[in-house]
Amino acid sequence: MPTAFTITVRETLDLLDGPFAGLAEGVAQGQYAFWLGSGISRDRVDDLKGVVERVLTHLRDRIDPGNGACAYRAALEEALDLAHLSPADRAQVDVARPIDEWPVRATVLVNLTREYSRLLDIRVAGHAEADYLLWDVVNVPVTFAPAHAIPDCEHFCLAILLLEGVVADIPTANWDGLIEAAVDQLTDAAGTSLRVCVIPDDFREPPLLGRLLKFHGCAVRAGADAGTYRPLLIARYSQIIGWPHNNDYDLMRLQLVNLAATKRTLMIGLSAQDVNIQSMFGEARALMTWTWPCDPPAHIFAENALGQDQRTILRVVYRADYDVNVAAIESSALFQAYAKPALIGLVLHVLGKKLCVFARNVEAPHLSAPERAALGQGIIGLRNKVSVRAEPERLTFIMALLRAWTQAMSLFQTGNPAGSVRYKALSGAPAHRIPADPNLATSGVRELAAALAVMGLGDHAGNWNVEGTDPVDPRTGALRLVSGPSTTRVFFAANDRAGVQLEINSLVAPGDTDALVIHSTSPVPKMARSPLAAPGRTGHTGLRNVGMAELLREATSSANLLERFREEAVL
């Protein structure tokens, strides 16, 4: 079995289709709140090890060798005591040498990440500020909100899930502004789509997309308004212990406890070692009981293994049920994938799930429920095929996916090339609410989903290979169907206007023999096939047009729909 370190996105989807199908379904239905920690930003800003090393280096570099009462030496010795080193390891620490030359550097850093809050609470004589190590040494605004910082794939994935309407509230212990930056890049409403909540007033206005509850403060705001937000940067042990009784966080605490009580929890990149986080789940348990068995699971951790802190939360929320179901509860709670594969996998699952729901709800009077479900297998096949391209550069994959998706959806909806990477959601609501969408019959997305399903079924059957296109060049289409030496550029048109606009923009022309336009709702005149052509393969006399609505109304099975599509598309 892969570990959380080695798992691929494709293997993550296997988990979501198999033992964690409940999690996958729950996320697609908007049942989970995502609780986030530094693990989702470790490749962009310092994680806890980075914070610890920054503090130790600062203290060591300022030791005055000739001063036996040096305040920096005293603070460093206090920090090393917190590392709980064995006598043998402690003997290998030579403060006269740089930290990266210490033989036990890795052990010191690992041990102090467990004690980071006590480390930051150390007072350095001569510095009156209680948060000297945090504010002046760690330098939160510069370290965690640098002007040059760009979001990573985790942040873009979270932005997609917000835009798809399956995540509404995101509690985070992180100070950085990377999720906000990702949302701003994918929307036209920069700074207003996502409601960032730190102080009570932030909770008054309803969000357009969702809320980011930064319960340990915000580096971006602290840099802009230190007087208001510097005291709200929570990191020191004394702050964490006092957090449940800090009036500045009363409203935040109520919101988080309510969220923990009413929504299932998925923790990603969050160790949950802080006692204020654990206490919130205890308060939530007093308000509403989570019992076992629980499907989908109430609490899941994206980790390689459960630690004592995660087990503490499970004990708190399940109480007596935990003691008699330890193995089953812990197995259900450990989603063995770290942030990147976990979030990419969830994005692909949600998009695939929504397309399956759209396909199931097509207007096709002769298709039975099992045949509609069979269409979904074509979509899942395409999803899985896309997923293997995620390795090894996950950010490159997500950015390519975003560009391709944005281009394809812009061409589908308007017939115009995308001017920028502005994400166009399949639906702004969770998957189970799609059938109630009043625009379902006219959006063309149902027919788009059915067309993708047919292409996936044809790919699986060996009729063609579905391949990607160049999102920078809209003339290459939304995707390509490759069969032997023949390549067909495929475009989708939601309505008449989009179909016409494709020609106005010179993306397709009546004489194109290598292009296919699939119309969702528009009736399409039948194209005569050349009498010299081999049936169903060649004989293209020009631009091919297929009307999915007509094919679906006449289809008697998924196999029949595939065959009719091949005939109409002359493939």
Coordinates of C-alpha atoms in Angstrom, one line a residue:
M1 CA 0.0 0.0 0.0
P2 CA 1.3 3.5 -0.7
T3 CA 2.0 5.9 2.1
A4 CA 0.8 9.5 2.4
F5 CA 4.3 10.4 1.2
T6 CA 4.3 8.2 -1.9
I7 CA 0.6 8.0 -3.0
T8 CA -0.3 9.2 -6.4
V9 CA -3.4 11.1 -7.4
R10 CA -4.6 8.1 -9.3
E11 CA -4.2 6.0 -6.2
T12 CA -5.9 8.6 -4.1
L13 CA -8.9 8.3 -6.4
D14 CA -8.9 4.6 -5.8
L15 CA -9.3 5.4 -2.1
L16 CA -12.1 7.8 -2.8
D17 CA -13.9 5.2 -5.0
G18 CA -13.2 2.4 -2.5
P19 CA -12.8 2.5 1.3
F20 CA -13.3 6.3 1.5
A21 CA -16.3 6.5 -0.8
G22 CA -18.3 8.0 2.1
L23 CA -15.8 10.8 2.4
A24 CA -15.9 11.4 -1.4
E25 CA -19.7 11.5 -1.4
G26 CA -19.8 13.7 1.7
V27 CA -17.4 16.2 0.2
A28 CA -19.4 16.3 -3.1
Q29 CA -22.5 17.0 -1.1
G30 CA -20.9 19.8 1.0
Q31 CA -21.1 17.8 4.3
Y32 CA -17.4 18.5 5.3
A33 CA -15.7 21.5 6.8
F34 CA -12.0 21.5 5.8
W35 CA -9.8 22.3 8.8
L36 CA -6.4 23.4 7.6
G37 CA -2.9 23.8 9.0
S38 CA 0.6 24.6 7.9
G39 CA 0.9 21.4 5.9
I40 CA -1.0 22.9 3.0
S41 CA 1.5 25.8 2.6
R42 CA 4.8 24.1 3.5
D43 CA 6.2 24.6 0.0
R44 CA 5.4 28.3 0.0
V45 CA 6.0 29.6 3.5
D46 CA 7.8 28.3 6.6
D47 CA 6.2 25.4 8.3
L48 CA 6.7 24.8 12.1
K49 CA 10.2 23.4 11.5
G50 CA 11.1 26.6 9.6
V51 CA 9.8 28.7 12.4
V52 CA 11.7 26.8 15.0
E53 CA 15.0 27.0 13.0
R54 CA 14.5 30.7 12.4
V55 CA 14.2 31.3 16.2
L56 CA 17.1 29.0 17.1
T57 CA 19.4 30.7 14.5
H58 CA 18.4 34.1 15.7
L59 CA 19.3 33.3 19.3
R60 CA 22.5 31.5 18.5
D61 CA 23.8 34.1 16.1
R62 CA 23.5 36.8 18.8
I63 CA 25.3 35.1 21.7
D64 CA 28.1 37.1 23.1
P65 CA 30.8 34.6 24.0
G66 CA 32.4 36.9 26.5
N67 CA 29.2 37.5 28.4
G68 CA 28.4 34.7 30.9
A69 CA 24.9 36.3 31.5
C70 CA 24.1 36.7 27.7
A71 CA 20.3 36.9 27.4
Y72 CA 20.4 35.1 24.0
R73 CA 22.4 32.3 25.4
A74 CA 20.0 31.9 28.3
A75 CA 17.0 31.9 25.9
L76 CA 18.7 29.3 23.6
E77 CA 19.5 27.0 26.6
E78 CA 15.8 27.3 27.6
A79 CA 14.8 26.4 24.0
L80 CA 17.2 23.3 24.0
D81 CA 15.7 22.2 27.3
L82 CA 12.3 22.1 25.6
A83 CA 13.7 19.8 22.9
H84 CA 14.0 17.0 25.6
L85 CA 17.3 15.7 24.2
S86 CA 19.0 12.6 25.6
P87 CA 22.3 13.4 27.4
A88 CA 24.2 11.9 24.4
D89 CA 22.3 14.1 21.9
R90 CA 22.6 17.2 24.2
A91 CA 26.4 16.7 24.3
Q92 CA 26.5 17.0 20.5
V93 CA 25.0 20.5 20.5
D94 CA 27.8 23.1 20.1
V95 CA 26.3 26.6 20.2
A96 CA 29.6 27.9 18.9
R97 CA 28.8 26.2 15.5
P98 CA 25.9 27.1 13.1
I99 CA 22.8 25.1 13.6
D100 CA 23.0 23.4 10.3
E101 CA 26.3 21.9 11.5
W102 CA 24.8 20.3 14.6
P103 CA 24.8 16.5 14.2
V104 CA 21.4 16.4 16.0
R105 CA 19.9 19.3 14.1
A106 CA 17.0 17.1 12.7
T107 CA 16.2 15.8 16.1
V108 CA 16.1 19.2 17.7
L109 CA 13.8 20.6 15.0
V110 CA 11.4 17.7 15.1
N111 CA 11.2 17.7 18.9
L112 CA 10.7 21.5 19.1
T113 CA 7.9 21.4 16.5
R114 CA 5.9 19.6 19.3
E115 CA 6.9 22.5 21.6
Y116 CA 6.7 25.4 19.2
S117 CA 4.2 27.3 21.3
R118 CA 6.4 27.1 24.4
L119 CA 9.4 28.0 22.3
L120 CA 7.7 31.2 21.1
D121 CA 6.7 32.0 24.7
I122 CA 10.4 32.3 25.8
R123 CA 11.2 35.8 27.0
V124 CA 14.5 37.3 26.0
A125 CA 15.8 39.7 28.6
G126 CA 16.1 43.2 27.2
H127 CA 13.0 42.8 25.0
A128 CA 9.9 43.9 26.7
E129 CA 7.5 42.6 24.1
A130 CA 5.9 39.3 25.0
D131 CA 5.7 38.4 21.3
Y132 CA 9.3 39.4 20.5
L133 CA 10.3 36.0 19.0
L134 CA 7.1 35.9 16.9
W135 CA 6.8 39.4 15.7
D136 CA 10.5 40.5 15.4
V137 CA 12.3 37.2 14.9
V138 CA 9.8 35.1 12.9
N139 CA 8.6 38.4 11.4
V140 CA 5.1 37.1 10.6
P141 CA 4.0 39.7 8.0
V142 CA 7.1 39.3 5.9
T143 CA 7.6 35.5 6.4
F144 CA 3.9 34.5 5.9
A145 CA 2.6 37.3 3.7
P146 CA 5.4 38.1 1.3
A147 CA 4.4 40.2 -1.7
H148 CA 6.0 37.7 -4.1
A149 CA 4.3 34.6 -2.7
I150 CA 2.2 32.6 -5.2
P151 CA -0.3 30.0 -4.3
D152 CA 0.5 26.3 -4.6
C153 CA -1.7 23.6 -6.0
E154 CA -3.4 23.0 -2.6
H155 CA -4.6 26.6 -2.6
F156 CA -5.9 26.4 -6.2
C157 CA -7.7 23.1 -5.4
L158 CA -9.4 24.7 -2.4
A159 CA -10.4 27.7 -4.6
I160 CA -12.0 25.3 -7.1
L161 CA -13.9 23.5 -4.4
L162 CA -15.2 26.8 -3.1
L163 CA -16.3 27.8 -6.5
E164 CA -18.0 24.5 -7.1
G165 CA -20.0 25.1 -3.9
V166 CA -19.0 22.0 -2.0
V167 CA -17.0 23.9 0.6
A168 CA -18.5 26.8 2.5
D169 CA -16.5 27.2 5.7
I170 CA -12.8 26.7 6.0
P171 CA -11.3 27.0 9.5
T172 CA -7.5 27.5 9.3
A173 CA -4.7 28.0 11.8
N174 CA -2.6 29.4 9.0
W175 CA -1.6 33.1 8.9
D176 CA -0.7 33.3 5.2
G177 CA -2.9 34.7 2.5
L178 CA -2.4 32.0 -0.2
I179 CA -6.0 30.7 -0.3
E180 CA -7.3 34.3 -0.8
A181 CA -4.7 34.8 -3.5
A182 CA -5.8 31.7 -5.3
V183 CA -9.5 32.6 -5.2
D184 CA -8.7 36.1 -6.4
Q185 CA -6.8 34.7 -9.4
L186 CA -9.7 32.5 -10.4
T187 CA -12.5 35.0 -10.0
D188 CA -13.4 38.5 -11.2
A189 CA -14.3 39.7 -7.7
A190 CA -10.8 40.1 -6.3
G191 CA -10.9 40.5 -2.5
T192 CA -14.7 40.1 -2.2
S193 CA -15.5 36.5 -3.2
L194 CA -14.1 34.9 -0.1
R195 CA -15.0 36.3 3.3
V196 CA -11.9 36.3 5.6
C197 CA -12.9 36.2 9.2
V198 CA -10.6 37.3 12.0
I199 CA -12.5 39.9 14.1
P200 CA -16.2 39.9 15.1
D201 CA -17.2 42.4 12.4
D202 CA -16.0 40.0 9.7
F203 CA -18.9 37.7 10.5
R204 CA -21.6 40.3 9.8
E205 CA -21.5 40.3 6.0
P206 CA -22.6 37.2 4.0
P207 CA -19.9 35.8 1.7
L208 CA -20.2 35.3 -2.0
L209 CA -18.5 31.9 -1.9
G210 CA -17.5 31.0 1.6
R211 CA -15.7 32.0 4.7
L212 CA -12.1 31.5 5.7
L213 CA -12.0 31.5 9.5
K214 CA -8.5 32.4 10.5
F215 CA -8.7 31.6 14.2
H216 CA -5.0 32.1 14.9
G217 CA -4.9 35.4 13.1
C218 CA -3.9 36.8 9.7
A219 CA -0.4 37.8 8.6
V220 CA -1.7 40.0 5.7
R221 CA -3.9 42.0 8.0
A222 CA -1.3 42.2 10.7
G223 CA 1.1 43.7 8.2
A224 CA -1.5 46.3 7.1
D225 CA -2.9 47.1 10.6
A226 CA -0.5 45.9 13.4
G227 CA -2.4 47.8 16.0
T228 CA -5.6 45.7 15.5
Y229 CA -4.3 42.4 14.2
R230 CA -0.8 41.9 15.8
P231 CA -2.4 40.9 19.2
L232 CA -4.6 38.4 17.4
L233 CA -1.6 36.4 16.1
I234 CA -1.9 33.2 18.2
A235 CA 1.2 31.2 18.6
R236 CA 2.6 31.4 22.1
Y237 CA 1.6 28.7 24.6
S238 CA 0.2 31.3 27.0
Q239 CA -2.1 32.6 24.2
I240 CA -3.2 29.1 23.2
I241 CA -4.1 28.2 26.8
G242 CA -5.9 31.5 27.2
W243 CA -7.6 31.4 23.8
P244 CA -10.9 29.8 25.1
H245 CA -11.2 32.7 27.5
N246 CA -10.1 35.5 25.3
N247 CA -13.0 37.8 24.7
D248 CA -11.5 38.9 21.4
Y249 CA -12.2 35.4 20.1
D250 CA -15.6 34.8 21.6
L251 CA -17.5 35.0 18.4
M252 CA -14.9 33.1 16.4
R253 CA -15.0 30.3 19.1
L254 CA -18.8 30.1 18.9
Q255 CA -18.6 29.8 15.1
L256 CA -16.0 27.1 15.2
V257 CA -17.7 25.1 17.9
N258 CA -20.9 25.2 15.9
L259 CA -19.1 24.1 12.8
A260 CA -17.5 21.2 14.6
A261 CA -20.9 20.1 16.0
T262 CA -22.9 20.4 12.8
K263 CA -20.5 19.5 10.0
R264 CA -18.2 16.6 9.5
T265 CA -14.5 17.4 9.8
L266 CA -11.7 16.8 7.3
M267 CA -8.3 17.9 8.7
I268 CA -5.6 18.5 6.1
G269 CA -2.1 19.6 7.1
L270 CA -3.3 20.3 10.7
S271 CA -1.6 18.4 13.5
A272 CA -4.3 19.4 16.0
Q273 CA -1.7 19.5 18.7
D274 CA -2.9 22.8 20.1
V275 CA -5.1 22.4 23.1
N276 CA -7.5 25.1 22.1
I277 CA -8.3 23.1 18.9
Q278 CA -8.9 20.0 20.9
S279 CA -11.1 21.8 23.4
M280 CA -13.3 23.1 20.6
F281 CA -14.2 19.6 19.6
G282 CA -14.9 18.8 23.2
E283 CA -17.3 21.7 23.4
A284 CA -18.9 20.7 20.1
R285 CA -19.4 17.1 21.4
A286 CA -21.3 18.5 24.4
L287 CA -23.7 20.2 21.9
M288 CA -24.3 17.4 19.5
T289 CA -23.3 13.8 19.6
W290 CA -21.4 11.9 16.9
T291 CA -22.1 8.2 17.3
W292 CA -20.5 5.1 15.8
P293 CA -21.1 3.7 13.2
C294 CA -21.0 6.9 11.3
D295 CA -21.3 7.1 7.5
P296 CA -19.7 9.3 6.1
P297 CA -17.2 9.3 9.0
A298 CA -17.5 12.4 11.2
H299 CA -13.8 13.0 11.5
I300 CA -11.0 12.2 9.0
F301 CA -7.4 13.2 9.0
A302 CA -5.2 13.4 5.9
E303 CA -2.1 11.9 7.5
N304 CA 0.4 9.1 7.1
A305 CA -0.5 7.8 10.6
L306 CA -2.7 8.9 13.4
G307 CA -0.9 10.6 16.3
Q308 CA -1.8 11.1 19.9
D309 CA -3.5 14.4 19.1
Q310 CA -5.8 13.0 16.5
R311 CA -6.6 10.1 18.7
T312 CA -7.5 12.5 21.5
I313 CA -10.0 14.2 19.2
L314 CA -11.5 10.8 18.3
R315 CA -11.8 9.9 21.9
V316 CA -13.4 13.2 22.7
V317 CA -16.0 13.2 20.0
Y318 CA -17.0 9.5 20.0
R319 CA -16.5 8.9 23.8
A320 CA -17.7 5.5 24.9
D321 CA -18.1 4.3 21.3
Y322 CA -14.4 4.8 20.7
D323 CA -13.3 2.4 23.5
V324 CA -15.2 -0.5 21.9
N325 CA -14.6 0.3 18.3
V326 CA -11.0 1.6 18.3
A327 CA -9.8 -0.2 15.2
A328 CA -12.8 0.5 13.1
I329 CA -12.9 4.2 14.1
E330 CA -9.2 4.8 13.5
S331 CA -9.3 3.0 10.2
S332 CA -12.2 5.2 9.0
A333 CA -10.4 8.3 10.3
L334 CA -7.0 7.9 8.5
F335 CA -7.1 9.0 4.9
Q336 CA -3.5 8.2 4.0
A337 CA -2.7 11.0 1.6
Y338 CA -1.1 14.4 2.2
A339 CA -2.5 17.7 1.1
K340 CA -1.4 17.7 -2.6
P341 CA -2.7 14.3 -3.7
A342 CA -5.7 14.5 -1.3
L343 CA -7.0 17.9 -2.6
I344 CA -6.3 17.1 -6.3
G345 CA -8.0 13.8 -5.9
L346 CA -11.0 15.5 -4.3
V347 CA -11.2 18.1 -7.0
L348 CA -11.2 15.4 -9.7
H349 CA -13.7 13.4 -7.8
V350 CA -16.1 16.4 -7.4
L351 CA -15.9 17.3 -11.1
G352 CA -16.4 13.7 -12.1
K353 CA -19.3 13.3 -9.7
K354 CA -21.1 16.4 -10.9
L355 CA -20.7 15.4 -14.5
C356 CA -22.2 11.9 -13.6
V357 CA -25.2 13.6 -11.9
F358 CA -25.7 15.8 -15.0
A359 CA -25.5 12.8 -17.3
R360 CA -28.0 10.8 -15.1
N361 CA -30.5 13.7 -15.5
V362 CA -30.5 14.0 -19.3
E363 CA -33.7 14.0 -21.2
A364 CA -33.5 10.4 -22.5
P365 CA -36.9 8.7 -22.2
H366 CA -35.6 5.3 -23.3
L367 CA -32.6 5.1 -21.1
S368 CA -33.1 3.1 -17.9
A369 CA -31.5 4.0 -14.6
P370 CA -28.7 1.3 -15.0
E371 CA -28.0 2.6 -18.5
R372 CA -27.7 6.2 -17.2
A373 CA -25.4 4.9 -14.6
A374 CA -23.3 3.2 -17.3
L375 CA -22.8 6.6 -18.9
G376 CA -21.0 7.6 -15.6
Q377 CA -18.4 4.9 -16.2
G378 CA -17.3 6.8 -19.3
I379 CA -16.8 9.9 -17.3
I380 CA -14.9 8.1 -14.5
G381 CA -12.7 6.6 -17.1
L382 CA -11.8 10.0 -18.5
R383 CA -11.3 11.3 -14.9
N384 CA -8.8 8.5 -14.2
K385 CA -7.0 9.1 -17.5
V386 CA -6.5 12.7 -16.6
S387 CA -5.3 11.9 -13.1
V388 CA -2.2 10.1 -14.2
R389 CA -0.9 13.3 -15.7
A390 CA -0.7 14.8 -12.2
E391 CA 2.7 13.2 -11.5
P392 CA 5.2 14.4 -10.6
E393 CA 4.6 18.2 -10.9
R394 CA 1.3 18.7 -9.2
L395 CA 1.2 22.5 -9.5
T396 CA 2.0 22.3 -13.2
F397 CA -0.8 19.8 -13.6
I398 CA -3.4 21.9 -11.7
M399 CA -2.4 25.1 -13.7
A400 CA -2.7 23.1 -17.0
L401 CA -6.0 21.7 -15.9
L402 CA -7.3 25.2 -15.0
R403 CA -6.2 26.7 -18.3
A404 CA -7.8 23.8 -20.3
W405 CA -11.0 23.8 -18.2
T406 CA -11.4 27.6 -18.5
Q407 CA -10.8 27.5 -22.3
A408 CA -13.2 24.6 -22.9
M409 CA -16.0 26.1 -20.7
S410 CA -15.6 29.5 -22.3
L411 CA -15.9 28.0 -25.8
F412 CA -18.8 25.8 -24.6
Q413 CA -20.8 28.6 -23.1
T414 CA -20.1 31.6 -25.4
G415 CA -18.1 30.3 -28.4
N416 CA -15.4 32.9 -27.4
P417 CA -11.8 32.1 -26.3
A418 CA -11.1 32.6 -22.6
G419 CA -9.4 35.9 -22.0
S420 CA -7.9 34.8 -18.6
V421 CA -8.0 32.0 -16.2
R422 CA -11.3 32.7 -14.6
Y423 CA -12.8 29.5 -13.4
K424 CA -16.2 28.5 -14.7
A425 CA -17.9 26.1 -12.3
L426 CA -20.0 23.2 -13.5
S427 CA -22.5 24.2 -10.8
G428 CA -22.2 26.5 -7.8
A429 CA -24.1 24.0 -5.6
P430 CA -23.2 20.6 -4.2
A431 CA -23.7 17.6 -6.4
H432 CA -27.0 16.4 -4.8
R433 CA -28.7 19.8 -5.5
I434 CA -28.0 19.8 -9.2
P435 CA -31.3 18.1 -10.2
A436 CA -33.2 21.0 -8.5
D437 CA -31.3 23.6 -10.6
P438 CA -34.0 25.6 -12.5
N439 CA -31.5 26.1 -15.4
L440 CA -30.8 22.4 -15.7
A441 CA -32.8 22.0 -18.9
T442 CA -31.3 25.0 -20.7
S443 CA -27.7 25.2 -19.6
G444 CA -26.6 22.5 -21.9
V445 CA -24.4 20.9 -19.2
R446 CA -26.4 17.7 -19.1
E447 CA -25.7 17.1 -22.8
L448 CA -22.1 18.1 -22.4
A449 CA -21.7 15.5 -19.6
A450 CA -23.4 12.8 -21.8
A451 CA -21.1 13.6 -24.7
L452 CA -18.0 13.3 -22.4
A453 CA -19.4 10.0 -21.1
V454 CA -19.8 8.7 -24.7
M455 CA -16.2 9.7 -25.5
G456 CA -15.0 8.0 -22.3
L457 CA -16.9 4.8 -23.3
G458 CA -15.4 5.0 -26.8
D459 CA -11.9 5.5 -25.4
H460 CA -12.4 2.4 -23.1
A461 CA -13.7 0.4 -26.1
G462 CA -10.7 1.3 -28.2
N463 CA -12.7 3.3 -30.8
W464 CA -10.4 6.3 -30.2
N465 CA -8.1 7.9 -27.8
V466 CA -9.3 11.0 -26.0
E467 CA -6.4 13.5 -25.7
G468 CA -5.9 17.0 -24.5
T469 CA -5.3 20.1 -26.6
D470 CA -3.4 23.3 -26.4
P471 CA -5.4 25.7 -24.1
V472 CA -3.4 28.6 -25.4
D473 CA -4.6 28.0 -28.9
P474 CA -8.5 27.8 -29.0
R475 CA -8.5 26.4 -32.5
T476 CA -7.3 23.1 -31.1
G477 CA -10.6 22.7 -29.4
A478 CA -11.7 21.3 -26.0
L479 CA -10.2 17.9 -26.7
R480 CA -9.1 15.6 -29.5
L481 CA -10.2 12.2 -30.6
V482 CA -7.4 10.3 -32.2
S483 CA -8.0 7.1 -34.1
G484 CA -5.1 5.8 -36.1
P485 CA -3.8 8.5 -38.3
S486 CA -7.0 10.6 -38.0
T487 CA -7.3 13.4 -35.4
T488 CA -10.5 15.2 -34.8
R489 CA -10.7 18.5 -33.0
V490 CA -13.8 18.5 -30.7
F491 CA -15.8 21.6 -29.7
F492 CA -18.8 21.8 -27.5
A493 CA -21.6 24.4 -27.9
A494 CA -24.2 25.0 -25.2
N495 CA -26.6 26.8 -27.5
D496 CA -27.1 28.3 -31.0
R497 CA -25.3 31.5 -30.1
A498 CA -22.1 29.6 -28.9
G499 CA -22.2 27.4 -32.1
V500 CA -22.4 30.5 -34.4
Q501 CA -19.7 32.3 -32.4
L502 CA -17.3 29.4 -32.9
E503 CA -17.5 30.1 -36.6
I504 CA -17.4 33.9 -36.3
N505 CA -14.2 33.6 -34.3
S506 CA -12.7 31.4 -37.0
L507 CA -12.2 28.5 -34.7
V508 CA -14.1 26.2 -37.0
A509 CA -15.2 26.7 -40.6
P510 CA -17.7 24.8 -42.8
G511 CA -14.9 23.3 -44.8
D512 CA -13.0 21.8 -41.9
T513 CA -12.7 18.1 -42.2
D514 CA -10.9 17.6 -38.9
A515 CA -13.4 19.3 -36.6
L516 CA -16.5 18.2 -34.8
V517 CA -18.9 20.5 -33.0
I518 CA -21.2 18.8 -30.4
H519 CA -24.3 20.9 -29.8
S520 CA -26.1 20.5 -26.5
T521 CA -29.6 21.8 -27.4
S522 CA -29.6 22.9 -31.0
P523 CA -31.1 20.7 -33.7
V524 CA -28.4 19.7 -36.2
P525 CA -29.1 18.8 -39.9
K526 CA -27.9 15.4 -40.8
M527 CA -24.7 15.3 -42.8
A528 CA -24.5 13.2 -45.9
R529 CA -21.7 10.7 -45.8
S530 CA -19.5 10.2 -48.9
P531 CA -20.5 7.0 -50.8
L532 CA -16.8 6.2 -51.1
A533 CA -16.2 6.2 -47.4
A534 CA -15.9 3.1 -45.2
P535 CA -18.9 3.1 -42.9
G536 CA -18.5 5.0 -39.7
R537 CA -14.8 5.9 -40.2
T538 CA -14.0 8.4 -42.9
G539 CA -15.7 10.4 -45.6
H540 CA -15.6 13.7 -43.9
T541 CA -17.2 16.3 -46.3
G542 CA -16.6 19.2 -44.1
L543 CA -17.3 20.4 -40.6
R544 CA -19.3 17.8 -38.6
N545 CA -22.1 18.7 -36.2
V546 CA -23.8 16.4 -33.7
G547 CA -26.9 17.3 -31.7
M548 CA -26.7 15.5 -28.4
A549 CA -30.2 16.3 -27.4
E550 CA -31.6 14.4 -30.4
L551 CA -29.3 11.5 -29.9
L552 CA -30.3 11.2 -26.2
R553 CA -34.0 11.3 -27.0
E554 CA -33.6 8.4 -29.3
A555 CA -31.0 6.3 -27.5
T556 CA -32.1 2.9 -26.1
S557 CA -28.9 2.1 -24.2
S558 CA -25.5 3.4 -23.5
A559 CA -24.1 1.1 -26.2
N560 CA -26.7 2.3 -28.7
L561 CA -25.9 5.9 -27.8
L562 CA -22.2 5.3 -28.5
E563 CA -22.9 3.7 -31.8
R564 CA -25.3 6.5 -32.9
F565 CA -22.7 9.1 -31.9
R566 CA -20.0 7.4 -34.0
E567 CA -22.4 7.4 -37.0
E568 CA -23.4 11.0 -36.6
A569 CA -19.9 12.2 -35.9
V570 CA -18.5 10.0 -38.8
L571 CA -15.9 8.5 -36.6

